Short mmCIF file of N, CA and C in Angstrom, two decimals:
data_model
loop_
_atom_site.label_atom_id
_atom_site.label_comp_id
_atom_site.label_asym_id
_atom_site.label_seq_id
_atom_site.Cartn_x
_atom_site.Cartn_y
_atom_site.Cartn_z
N MET A 23 0.69 -1.03 -0.09
CA MET A 23 0.10 0.12 -0.02
C MET A 23 0.87 1.31 -0.08
N SER A 24 1.11 1.95 -1.08
CA SER A 24 2.18 2.90 -1.35
C SER A 24 1.80 3.81 -2.39
N TYR A 25 2.33 4.95 -2.47
CA TYR A 25 2.44 5.95 -3.56
C TYR A 25 3.89 5.73 -4.34
N LYS A 26 4.06 5.88 -5.54
CA LYS A 26 5.62 5.78 -5.72
C LYS A 26 5.70 6.46 -6.80
N ILE A 27 7.12 7.37 -6.87
CA ILE A 27 7.51 7.91 -7.79
C ILE A 27 8.62 7.06 -8.61
N ASN A 28 8.75 6.71 -9.71
CA ASN A 28 9.91 5.29 -10.32
C ASN A 28 9.94 4.35 -9.05
N ASP A 29 11.47 4.41 -8.45
CA ASP A 29 11.39 3.62 -7.12
C ASP A 29 11.26 4.31 -6.02
N LEU A 30 11.20 5.26 -5.87
CA LEU A 30 10.69 5.82 -4.67
C LEU A 30 9.56 5.85 -4.05
N ILE A 31 9.30 5.62 -2.64
CA ILE A 31 7.89 5.50 -2.33
C ILE A 31 7.76 6.56 -1.12
N LEU A 32 6.73 7.25 -1.63
CA LEU A 32 6.34 8.36 -0.74
C LEU A 32 5.50 8.01 0.37
N PRO A 33 5.45 9.53 1.35
CA PRO A 33 4.65 8.96 2.41
C PRO A 33 3.29 9.05 1.84
N ARG A 34 2.39 8.89 2.82
CA ARG A 34 0.80 9.07 2.50
C ARG A 34 0.56 10.35 2.38
N PRO A 35 0.13 11.02 1.11
CA PRO A 35 -0.33 12.64 1.04
C PRO A 35 -1.53 12.89 1.70
N VAL A 36 -1.50 14.06 2.53
CA VAL A 36 -2.90 14.60 2.98
C VAL A 36 -3.52 14.61 2.33
N ARG A 37 -3.58 14.86 1.34
CA ARG A 37 -4.66 15.08 0.41
C ARG A 37 -4.40 14.95 -1.30
N LEU A 38 -5.16 13.91 -2.24
CA LEU A 38 -5.07 13.85 -3.20
C LEU A 38 -5.96 14.36 -4.18
N VAL A 39 -5.51 15.12 -4.96
CA VAL A 39 -6.57 15.92 -6.34
C VAL A 39 -6.56 15.27 -7.56
N ARG A 40 -7.22 14.60 -7.93
CA ARG A 40 -7.23 14.20 -9.60
C ARG A 40 -8.14 14.66 -10.40
N LYS A 41 -7.55 15.40 -11.38
CA LYS A 41 -8.07 16.26 -12.26
C LYS A 41 -8.02 15.53 -13.70
N GLN A 42 -9.18 15.93 -14.72
CA GLN A 42 -9.14 15.90 -16.01
C GLN A 42 -9.05 16.94 -16.80
N ILE A 43 -7.60 16.94 -17.71
CA ILE A 43 -7.30 18.05 -18.58
C ILE A 43 -7.68 17.54 -19.90
N GLU A 44 -8.63 18.22 -20.64
CA GLU A 44 -8.77 18.21 -22.06
C GLU A 44 -8.27 19.45 -23.17
N SER A 45 -7.82 18.95 -24.17
CA SER A 45 -7.43 19.65 -25.34
C SER A 45 -8.24 19.70 -26.05
N GLY A 46 -8.94 20.85 -26.92
CA GLY A 46 -9.81 20.72 -27.70
C GLY A 46 -10.58 22.04 -27.99
N ALA A 47 -11.68 21.93 -28.46
CA ALA A 47 -12.63 23.14 -28.89
C ALA A 47 -14.02 23.13 -28.68
N THR A 48 -14.70 24.03 -28.69
CA THR A 48 -16.24 23.87 -28.69
C THR A 48 -16.68 23.99 -29.98
N VAL A 49 -17.37 23.46 -30.73
CA VAL A 49 -17.69 23.73 -32.11
C VAL A 49 -19.43 24.27 -32.25
N THR A 50 -19.65 24.94 -33.20
CA THR A 50 -21.05 25.53 -33.28
C THR A 50 -21.75 24.77 -34.48
N THR A 51 -22.19 23.98 -34.74
CA THR A 51 -22.21 23.58 -36.32
C THR A 51 -23.21 24.44 -37.08
N LEU A 52 -23.27 24.23 -38.17
CA LEU A 52 -24.30 25.27 -39.36
C LEU A 52 -25.91 25.02 -38.71
N THR A 53 -26.51 23.76 -38.13
CA THR A 53 -27.59 23.92 -37.25
C THR A 53 -27.60 24.33 -36.17
N GLY A 54 -26.85 24.93 -35.41
CA GLY A 54 -26.66 25.37 -34.33
C GLY A 54 -26.46 24.74 -33.01
N ALA A 55 -26.16 23.46 -33.38
CA ALA A 55 -25.68 22.57 -32.20
C ALA A 55 -24.43 22.73 -31.71
N THR A 56 -23.94 22.90 -30.47
CA THR A 56 -22.69 22.84 -29.58
C THR A 56 -22.37 21.57 -29.69
N LYS A 57 -21.16 21.50 -30.00
CA LYS A 57 -20.45 20.23 -30.05
C LYS A 57 -18.71 20.36 -29.26
N LYS A 58 -18.20 19.70 -28.39
CA LYS A 58 -16.74 19.51 -28.04
C LYS A 58 -16.38 18.49 -28.98
N ASP A 59 -15.02 19.03 -29.55
CA ASP A 59 -14.16 18.27 -30.30
C ASP A 59 -12.82 18.41 -29.34
N ILE A 60 -12.86 16.87 -28.61
CA ILE A 60 -11.68 16.76 -27.84
C ILE A 60 -10.67 16.19 -28.93
N THR A 61 -9.37 16.72 -28.48
CA THR A 61 -8.15 16.03 -29.22
C THR A 61 -6.97 15.38 -28.39
N ASN A 62 -7.39 15.75 -27.13
CA ASN A 62 -6.56 15.03 -26.18
C ASN A 62 -6.97 14.81 -24.81
N ARG A 63 -7.06 13.89 -23.97
CA ARG A 63 -7.59 13.78 -22.66
C ARG A 63 -6.32 13.41 -21.99
N LYS A 64 -6.04 14.01 -20.63
CA LYS A 64 -4.86 13.38 -19.64
C LYS A 64 -5.27 13.71 -18.24
N GLU A 65 -4.76 12.92 -17.29
CA GLU A 65 -4.98 13.31 -16.19
C GLU A 65 -3.70 13.72 -15.20
N GLN A 66 -4.31 14.60 -14.25
CA GLN A 66 -3.43 15.36 -13.48
C GLN A 66 -3.45 14.85 -12.01
N TYR A 67 -2.43 14.58 -11.09
CA TYR A 67 -2.99 14.06 -9.79
C TYR A 67 -1.77 15.53 -9.08
N ILE A 68 -2.86 15.66 -7.94
CA ILE A 68 -1.75 16.79 -7.15
C ILE A 68 -1.93 16.42 -5.93
N LEU A 69 -0.37 16.12 -5.33
CA LEU A 69 -0.33 15.40 -4.23
C LEU A 69 0.08 16.63 -2.77
N HIS A 70 -0.80 16.57 -1.85
CA HIS A 70 -0.47 17.70 -0.74
C HIS A 70 0.40 17.07 0.26
N PHE A 71 1.46 17.25 0.77
CA PHE A 71 2.47 16.87 1.71
C PHE A 71 2.34 17.30 2.84
N GLN A 72 2.22 17.10 4.14
CA GLN A 72 2.59 17.79 5.32
C GLN A 72 3.55 17.47 6.34
N ALA A 73 4.25 18.01 6.93
CA ALA A 73 5.25 17.97 7.79
C ALA A 73 6.51 16.85 7.31
N LEU A 74 7.23 17.12 6.25
CA LEU A 74 7.95 15.92 5.64
C LEU A 74 9.67 16.26 5.94
N THR A 75 9.95 15.39 6.13
CA THR A 75 11.31 15.76 6.89
C THR A 75 12.11 16.07 5.94
N GLN A 76 13.52 16.52 5.98
CA GLN A 76 14.67 17.09 5.07
C GLN A 76 14.85 15.81 4.08
N THR A 77 14.95 14.74 4.71
CA THR A 77 15.74 13.39 4.09
C THR A 77 14.57 13.32 2.98
N GLU A 78 13.29 13.01 3.40
CA GLU A 78 12.11 12.86 2.47
C GLU A 78 11.97 14.10 1.25
N VAL A 79 12.30 14.99 1.50
CA VAL A 79 12.36 16.30 0.67
C VAL A 79 13.27 16.20 -0.08
N ALA A 80 14.61 15.84 0.07
CA ALA A 80 15.69 15.46 -0.67
C ALA A 80 15.60 14.55 -1.71
N ASN A 81 14.93 13.32 -1.38
CA ASN A 81 14.59 12.26 -1.88
C ASN A 81 13.63 12.84 -3.30
N ILE A 82 12.85 13.46 -3.00
CA ILE A 82 11.52 14.05 -3.83
C ILE A 82 12.39 14.93 -4.99
N LEU A 83 13.21 15.68 -4.19
CA LEU A 83 13.98 16.65 -5.24
C LEU A 83 15.02 15.92 -5.91
N THR A 84 15.43 14.87 -5.57
CA THR A 84 16.35 13.84 -6.73
C THR A 84 15.51 13.63 -7.85
N GLU A 85 14.48 13.21 -7.40
CA GLU A 85 13.65 12.69 -8.77
C GLU A 85 13.25 13.81 -9.65
N TYR A 86 12.76 15.09 -8.75
CA TYR A 86 12.35 15.97 -9.80
C TYR A 86 13.55 16.84 -10.50
N ASN A 87 14.78 16.69 -9.95
CA ASN A 87 16.13 17.44 -10.70
C ASN A 87 16.35 16.54 -11.71
N LYS A 88 15.87 15.09 -11.83
CA LYS A 88 16.20 14.76 -13.01
C LYS A 88 15.89 15.32 -14.47
N GLU A 89 14.86 16.13 -14.18
CA GLU A 89 14.29 16.58 -15.43
C GLU A 89 14.01 15.92 -16.74
N ASP A 90 13.05 14.71 -16.03
CA ASP A 90 12.58 13.28 -17.09
C ASP A 90 11.41 13.45 -16.49
N THR A 91 10.59 12.42 -17.20
CA THR A 91 9.48 11.93 -17.23
C THR A 91 9.38 11.19 -15.72
N VAL A 92 8.54 10.71 -14.91
CA VAL A 92 8.53 9.90 -13.81
C VAL A 92 7.42 9.09 -14.13
N ASP A 93 7.46 7.71 -13.62
CA ASP A 93 6.36 6.58 -13.49
C ASP A 93 5.66 7.07 -12.15
N PHE A 94 4.28 7.12 -12.16
CA PHE A 94 3.69 7.16 -10.99
C PHE A 94 2.52 6.30 -10.83
N GLU A 95 2.64 5.69 -9.58
CA GLU A 95 1.42 4.66 -9.14
C GLU A 95 1.21 4.47 -7.73
N SER A 96 -0.35 4.18 -7.56
CA SER A 96 -0.74 4.05 -6.12
C SER A 96 -0.89 2.68 -6.13
N THR A 97 -0.84 1.89 -4.85
CA THR A 97 -1.25 0.44 -4.59
C THR A 97 -1.88 0.57 -3.73
N GLU A 98 -2.77 1.66 -2.93
CA GLU A 98 -3.48 1.68 -2.28
C GLU A 98 -4.62 0.66 -1.93
N ALA A 99 -5.44 0.31 -1.08
CA ALA A 99 -6.36 -0.56 -1.06
C ALA A 99 -7.30 -0.30 -1.97
N ASN A 100 -8.15 0.96 -1.99
CA ASN A 100 -9.15 1.42 -2.11
C ASN A 100 -8.90 2.22 -3.34
N LEU A 101 -7.79 2.61 -3.53
CA LEU A 101 -7.46 3.64 -5.14
C LEU A 101 -6.08 3.09 -5.56
N ALA A 102 -6.30 2.39 -6.33
CA ALA A 102 -5.43 1.98 -7.30
C ALA A 102 -4.91 2.63 -8.54
N ILE A 103 -3.91 3.27 -8.90
CA ILE A 103 -3.46 4.04 -9.88
C ILE A 103 -2.71 3.18 -10.67
N PRO A 104 -2.65 2.32 -11.88
CA PRO A 104 -1.83 1.68 -12.53
C PRO A 104 -0.28 2.51 -12.87
N SER A 105 0.63 2.27 -13.20
CA SER A 105 2.11 2.82 -13.34
C SER A 105 1.53 3.93 -14.87
N THR A 106 1.68 5.07 -14.26
CA THR A 106 1.38 6.09 -15.32
C THR A 106 2.96 6.98 -15.69
N GLU A 107 3.24 7.34 -16.83
CA GLU A 107 4.32 8.41 -17.07
C GLU A 107 3.65 9.62 -17.02
N CYS A 108 4.31 10.42 -16.15
CA CYS A 108 4.06 11.79 -16.01
C CYS A 108 5.14 12.60 -15.79
N GLN A 109 4.90 13.98 -16.06
CA GLN A 109 5.77 15.34 -16.26
C GLN A 109 5.57 15.67 -14.50
N MET A 110 6.92 16.02 -13.83
CA MET A 110 6.61 15.90 -12.61
C MET A 110 6.68 17.64 -12.18
N ASP A 111 6.07 18.34 -11.57
CA ASP A 111 6.10 19.84 -10.96
C ASP A 111 6.02 19.96 -9.56
N ILE A 112 6.78 20.63 -8.90
CA ILE A 112 6.75 20.89 -7.45
C ILE A 112 6.48 22.57 -7.08
N THR A 113 5.62 22.51 -6.35
CA THR A 113 4.93 24.28 -6.12
C THR A 113 4.71 24.06 -4.50
N GLN A 114 4.80 25.36 -3.99
CA GLN A 114 4.62 25.63 -2.85
C GLN A 114 5.40 24.91 -1.68
N ARG A 115 6.42 24.99 -1.58
CA ARG A 115 7.38 24.53 -0.81
C ARG A 115 7.12 25.70 0.78
N GLU A 116 6.81 24.89 1.98
CA GLU A 116 6.64 25.78 3.08
C GLU A 116 7.23 25.07 4.36
N TYR A 117 7.53 25.88 4.98
CA TYR A 117 8.25 25.05 6.37
C TYR A 117 7.55 25.46 7.35
N ASN A 118 6.53 24.51 7.83
CA ASN A 118 5.57 24.83 9.21
C ASN A 118 6.11 24.72 10.54
N THR A 119 7.31 24.29 10.76
CA THR A 119 8.08 24.07 11.86
C THR A 119 9.12 24.55 12.01
N LYS A 120 9.84 25.18 13.03
CA LYS A 120 11.20 25.97 13.15
C LYS A 120 11.78 25.30 14.27
N GLY A 121 12.97 25.42 14.41
CA GLY A 121 13.67 24.83 15.71
C GLY A 121 14.84 24.08 14.94
N SER A 122 15.18 23.01 15.82
CA SER A 122 16.37 22.17 15.31
C SER A 122 16.03 21.23 14.30
N GLU A 123 14.67 21.02 13.74
CA GLU A 123 14.25 19.96 12.62
C GLU A 123 13.47 20.70 11.95
N TYR A 124 13.49 21.32 10.90
CA TYR A 124 12.47 21.79 9.76
C TYR A 124 11.55 20.80 9.03
N ARG A 125 10.40 21.03 9.32
CA ARG A 125 9.37 20.14 8.40
C ARG A 125 9.18 20.96 7.54
N GLU A 126 8.40 20.02 6.19
CA GLU A 126 8.20 21.06 5.12
C GLU A 126 6.81 20.36 4.53
N ASP A 127 6.07 21.66 4.33
CA ASP A 127 5.02 21.19 3.32
C ASP A 127 5.06 21.36 1.97
N LEU A 128 4.71 20.33 1.21
CA LEU A 128 5.31 20.43 -0.43
C LEU A 128 3.81 19.97 -1.28
N ILE A 129 3.76 20.57 -2.28
CA ILE A 129 2.84 20.10 -3.45
C ILE A 129 3.40 19.60 -4.33
N ILE A 130 3.27 18.40 -4.89
CA ILE A 130 3.61 17.77 -6.16
C ILE A 130 2.58 17.66 -7.04
N ILE A 131 3.09 18.15 -8.37
CA ILE A 131 2.04 18.35 -9.38
C ILE A 131 2.23 17.21 -10.57
N LEU A 132 1.85 16.22 -10.59
CA LEU A 132 2.25 15.07 -11.83
C LEU A 132 1.06 15.27 -12.92
N THR A 133 1.75 15.42 -14.11
CA THR A 133 0.75 15.49 -15.42
C THR A 133 0.85 14.62 -16.07
N GLU A 134 0.01 13.41 -16.45
CA GLU A 134 -0.11 12.53 -17.37
C GLU A 134 0.74 12.84 -18.82
N VAL A 135 1.71 12.11 -19.23
CA VAL A 135 2.36 12.46 -20.71
C VAL A 135 1.17 11.35 -21.73
N VAL A 136 0.77 11.91 -22.66
CA VAL A 136 -0.03 11.53 -23.33
C VAL A 136 0.34 11.47 -24.95
#
């Protein structure tokens, strides 16, 4: 039961958002009917993490800094996402604790490559 990017096992995210991204256009025909002309559909996975250790962040950044596509998959009991080739983006790095050990909040955006 895990989330994986390539061979890196991620901690369980506090929130997972799954979006559909469509490329195409809305077309109005001569008869006045409106239709969607979809040329491409892909999924986007947005993983929100809280209180990651600096080691966990460093491991995630290692995969991100390769600047290549990654394989993302989930083998959770109620959410199985098969291995999917994705582009990886990281946004909103935030330090939520101070002191001797900084913990970091992080958002990873994985966009399916189709």
